[in-house]
mmCIF file of N, CA and C in Angstrom:
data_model
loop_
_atom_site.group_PDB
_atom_site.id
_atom_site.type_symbol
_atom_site.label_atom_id
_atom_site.label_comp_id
_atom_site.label_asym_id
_atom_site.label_seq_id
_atom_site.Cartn_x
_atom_site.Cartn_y
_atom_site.Cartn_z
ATOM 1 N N UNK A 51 -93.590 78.729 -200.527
ATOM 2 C CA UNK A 51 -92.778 79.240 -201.605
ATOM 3 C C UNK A 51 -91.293 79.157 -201.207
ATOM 4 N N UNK A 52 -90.604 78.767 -202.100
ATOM 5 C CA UNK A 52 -89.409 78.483 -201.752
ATOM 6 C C UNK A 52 -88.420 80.259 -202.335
ATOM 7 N N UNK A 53 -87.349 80.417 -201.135
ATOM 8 C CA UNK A 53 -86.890 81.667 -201.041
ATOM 9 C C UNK A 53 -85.391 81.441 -201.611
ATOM 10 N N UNK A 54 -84.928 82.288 -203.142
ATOM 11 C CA UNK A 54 -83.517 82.107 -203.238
ATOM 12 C C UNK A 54 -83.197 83.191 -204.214
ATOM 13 N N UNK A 55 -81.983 83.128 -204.958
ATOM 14 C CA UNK A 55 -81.484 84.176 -205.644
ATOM 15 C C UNK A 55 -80.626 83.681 -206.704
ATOM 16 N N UNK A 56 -80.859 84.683 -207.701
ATOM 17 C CA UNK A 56 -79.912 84.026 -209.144
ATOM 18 C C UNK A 56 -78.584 84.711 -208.496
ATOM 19 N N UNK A 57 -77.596 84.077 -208.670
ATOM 20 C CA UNK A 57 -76.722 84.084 -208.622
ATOM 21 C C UNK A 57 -75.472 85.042 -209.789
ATOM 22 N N UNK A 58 -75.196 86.280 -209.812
ATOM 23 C CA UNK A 58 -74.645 86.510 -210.882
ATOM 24 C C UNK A 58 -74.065 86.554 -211.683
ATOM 25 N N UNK A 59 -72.902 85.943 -211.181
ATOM 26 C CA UNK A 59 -71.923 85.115 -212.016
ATOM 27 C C UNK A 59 -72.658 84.266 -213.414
ATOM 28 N N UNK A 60 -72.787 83.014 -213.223
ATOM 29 C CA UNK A 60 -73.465 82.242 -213.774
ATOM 30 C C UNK A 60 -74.992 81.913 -213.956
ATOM 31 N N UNK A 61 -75.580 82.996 -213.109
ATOM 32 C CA UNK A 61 -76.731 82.975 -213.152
ATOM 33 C C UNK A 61 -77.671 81.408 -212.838
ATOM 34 N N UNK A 62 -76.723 80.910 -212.051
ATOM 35 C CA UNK A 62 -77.456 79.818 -211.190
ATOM 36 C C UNK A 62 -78.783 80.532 -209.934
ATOM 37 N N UNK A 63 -79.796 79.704 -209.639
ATOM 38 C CA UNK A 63 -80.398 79.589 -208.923
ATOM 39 C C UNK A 63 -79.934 79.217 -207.169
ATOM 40 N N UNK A 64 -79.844 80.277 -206.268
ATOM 41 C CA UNK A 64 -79.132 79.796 -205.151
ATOM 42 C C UNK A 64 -80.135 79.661 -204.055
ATOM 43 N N UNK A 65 -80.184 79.074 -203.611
ATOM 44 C CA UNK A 65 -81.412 78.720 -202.103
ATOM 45 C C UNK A 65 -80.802 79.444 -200.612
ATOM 46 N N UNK A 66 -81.196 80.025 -199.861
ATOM 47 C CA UNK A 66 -80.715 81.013 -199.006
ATOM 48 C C UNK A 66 -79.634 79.898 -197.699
ATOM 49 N N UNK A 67 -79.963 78.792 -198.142
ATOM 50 C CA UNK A 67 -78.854 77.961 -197.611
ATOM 51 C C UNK A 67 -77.631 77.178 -198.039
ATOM 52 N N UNK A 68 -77.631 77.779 -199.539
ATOM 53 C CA UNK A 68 -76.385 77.016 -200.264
ATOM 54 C C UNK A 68 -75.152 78.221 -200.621
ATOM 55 N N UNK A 69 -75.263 79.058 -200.306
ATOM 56 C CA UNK A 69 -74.140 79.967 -200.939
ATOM 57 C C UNK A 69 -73.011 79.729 -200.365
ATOM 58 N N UNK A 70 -71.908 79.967 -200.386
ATOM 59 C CA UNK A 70 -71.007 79.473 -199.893
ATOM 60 C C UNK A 70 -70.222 80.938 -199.829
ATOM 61 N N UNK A 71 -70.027 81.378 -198.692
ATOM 62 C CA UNK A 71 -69.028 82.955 -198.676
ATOM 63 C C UNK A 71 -67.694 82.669 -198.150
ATOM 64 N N UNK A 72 -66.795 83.590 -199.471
ATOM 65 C CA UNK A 72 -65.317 83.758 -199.689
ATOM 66 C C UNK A 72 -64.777 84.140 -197.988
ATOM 67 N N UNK A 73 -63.200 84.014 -197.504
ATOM 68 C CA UNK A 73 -63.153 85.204 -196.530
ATOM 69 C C UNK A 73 -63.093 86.685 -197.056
ATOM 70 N N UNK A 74 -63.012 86.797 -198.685
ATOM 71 C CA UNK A 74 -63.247 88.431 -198.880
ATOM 72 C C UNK A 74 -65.002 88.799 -198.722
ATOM 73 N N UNK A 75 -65.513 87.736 -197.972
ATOM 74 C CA UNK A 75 -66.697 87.750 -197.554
ATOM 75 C C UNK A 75 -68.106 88.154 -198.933
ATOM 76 N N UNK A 76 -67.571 87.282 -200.455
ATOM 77 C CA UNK A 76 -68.139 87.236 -201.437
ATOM 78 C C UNK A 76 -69.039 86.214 -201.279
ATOM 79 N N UNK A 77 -70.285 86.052 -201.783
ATOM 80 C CA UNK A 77 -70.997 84.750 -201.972
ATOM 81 C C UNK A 77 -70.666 84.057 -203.195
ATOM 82 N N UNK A 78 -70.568 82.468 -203.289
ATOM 83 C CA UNK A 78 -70.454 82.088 -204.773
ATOM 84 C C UNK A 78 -71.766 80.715 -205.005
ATOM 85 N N UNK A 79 -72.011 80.598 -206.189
ATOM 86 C CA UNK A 79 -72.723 79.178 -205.946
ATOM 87 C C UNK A 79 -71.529 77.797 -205.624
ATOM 88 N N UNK A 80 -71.560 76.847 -205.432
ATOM 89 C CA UNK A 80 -71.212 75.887 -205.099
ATOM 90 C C UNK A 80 -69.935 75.178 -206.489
ATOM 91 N N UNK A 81 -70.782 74.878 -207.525
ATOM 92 C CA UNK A 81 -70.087 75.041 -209.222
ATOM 93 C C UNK A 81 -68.848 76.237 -209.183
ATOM 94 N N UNK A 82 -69.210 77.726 -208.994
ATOM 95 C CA UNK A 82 -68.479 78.458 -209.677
ATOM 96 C C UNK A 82 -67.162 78.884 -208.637
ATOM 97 N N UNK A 83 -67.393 78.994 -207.155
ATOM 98 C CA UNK A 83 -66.584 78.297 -206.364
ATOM 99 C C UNK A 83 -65.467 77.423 -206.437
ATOM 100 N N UNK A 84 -65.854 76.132 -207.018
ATOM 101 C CA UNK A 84 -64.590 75.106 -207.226
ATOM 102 C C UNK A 84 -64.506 75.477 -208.520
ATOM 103 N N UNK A 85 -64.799 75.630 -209.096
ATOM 104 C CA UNK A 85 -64.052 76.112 -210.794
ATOM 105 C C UNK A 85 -63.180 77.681 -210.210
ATOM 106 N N UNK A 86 -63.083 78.662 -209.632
ATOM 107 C CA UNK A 86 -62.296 79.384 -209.040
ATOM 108 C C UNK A 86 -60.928 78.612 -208.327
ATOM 109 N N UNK A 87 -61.773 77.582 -207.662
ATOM 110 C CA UNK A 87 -60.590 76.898 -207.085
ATOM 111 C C UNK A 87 -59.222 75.880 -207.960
ATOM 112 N N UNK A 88 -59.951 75.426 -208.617
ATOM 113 C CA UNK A 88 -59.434 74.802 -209.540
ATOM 114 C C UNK A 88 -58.506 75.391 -211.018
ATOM 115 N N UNK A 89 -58.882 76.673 -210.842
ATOM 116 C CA UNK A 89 -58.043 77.326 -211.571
ATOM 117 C C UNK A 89 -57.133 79.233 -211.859
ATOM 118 N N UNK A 90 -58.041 79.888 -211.250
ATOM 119 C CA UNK A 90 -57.509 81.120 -211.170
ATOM 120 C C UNK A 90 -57.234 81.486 -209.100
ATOM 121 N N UNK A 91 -57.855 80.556 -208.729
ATOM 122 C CA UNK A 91 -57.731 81.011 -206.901
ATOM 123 C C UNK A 91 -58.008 82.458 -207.018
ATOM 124 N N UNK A 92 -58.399 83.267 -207.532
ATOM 125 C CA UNK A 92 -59.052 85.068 -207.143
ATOM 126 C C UNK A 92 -60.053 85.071 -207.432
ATOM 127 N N UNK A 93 -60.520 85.859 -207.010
ATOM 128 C CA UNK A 93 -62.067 86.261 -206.146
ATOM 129 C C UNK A 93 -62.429 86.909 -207.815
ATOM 130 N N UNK A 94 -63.915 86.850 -208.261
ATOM 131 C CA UNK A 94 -64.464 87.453 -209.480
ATOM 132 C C UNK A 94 -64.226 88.916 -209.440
ATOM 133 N N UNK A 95 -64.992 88.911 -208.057
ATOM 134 C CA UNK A 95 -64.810 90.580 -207.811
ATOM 135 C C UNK A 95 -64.210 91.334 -207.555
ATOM 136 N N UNK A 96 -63.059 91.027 -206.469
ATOM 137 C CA UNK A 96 -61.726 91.647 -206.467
ATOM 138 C C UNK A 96 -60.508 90.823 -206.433
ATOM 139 N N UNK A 97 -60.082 89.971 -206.781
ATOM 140 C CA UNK A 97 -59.167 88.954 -206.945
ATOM 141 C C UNK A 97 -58.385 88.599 -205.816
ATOM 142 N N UNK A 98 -58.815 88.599 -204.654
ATOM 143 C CA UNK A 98 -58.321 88.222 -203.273
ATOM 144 C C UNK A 98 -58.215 86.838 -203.315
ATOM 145 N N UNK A 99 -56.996 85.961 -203.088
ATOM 146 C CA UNK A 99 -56.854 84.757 -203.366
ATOM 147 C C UNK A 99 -58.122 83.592 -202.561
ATOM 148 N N UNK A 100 -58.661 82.725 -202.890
ATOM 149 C CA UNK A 100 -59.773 81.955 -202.391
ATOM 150 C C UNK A 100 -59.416 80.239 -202.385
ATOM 151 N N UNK A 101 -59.511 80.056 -201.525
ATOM 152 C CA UNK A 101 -59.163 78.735 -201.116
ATOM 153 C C UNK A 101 -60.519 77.834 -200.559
ATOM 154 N N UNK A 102 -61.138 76.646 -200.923
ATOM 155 C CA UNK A 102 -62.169 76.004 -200.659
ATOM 156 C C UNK A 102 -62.448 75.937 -199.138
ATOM 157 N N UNK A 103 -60.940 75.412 -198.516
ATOM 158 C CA UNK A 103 -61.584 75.499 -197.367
ATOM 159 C C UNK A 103 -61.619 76.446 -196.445
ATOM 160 N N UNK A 104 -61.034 77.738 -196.950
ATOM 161 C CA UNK A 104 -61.666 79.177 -196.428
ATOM 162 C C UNK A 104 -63.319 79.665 -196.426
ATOM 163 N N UNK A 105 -63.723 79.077 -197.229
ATOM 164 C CA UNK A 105 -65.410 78.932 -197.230
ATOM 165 C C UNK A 105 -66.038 78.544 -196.660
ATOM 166 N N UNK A 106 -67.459 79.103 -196.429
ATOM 167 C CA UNK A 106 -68.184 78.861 -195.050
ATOM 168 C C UNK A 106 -69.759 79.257 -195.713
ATOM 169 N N UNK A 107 -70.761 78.394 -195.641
ATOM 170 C CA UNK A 107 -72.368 78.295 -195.821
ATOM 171 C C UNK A 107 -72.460 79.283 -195.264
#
């Protein structure tokens, strides 16, 4: 059985090896991540600025 989590934002499907965590140490899926990046740079949850390659699997 394969082990993962909806994701709440967008309610994507995340696999316990794809999340990608903020340094405000948020998880995002992969999609909602670069759409952050690409346009508001703050965090969903507390708007701490987020940069792609501050992110880490």
């Amino acid at each position: 059985m394969l082990s993962g989590y909806f994701y709440p934002v967008c309610r994507t499907l995340i696999f316990h090896n794809q999340p990608l965590q903020s340094q405000c140490t948020h998880l995002y899926c992969k999609p909602h991540l670069a759409y952050i990046v690409a346009t508001s740079h703050a965090c969903t949850y507390d708007g701490y600025l987020v940069a792609d390659v501050d992110s880490k699997v």
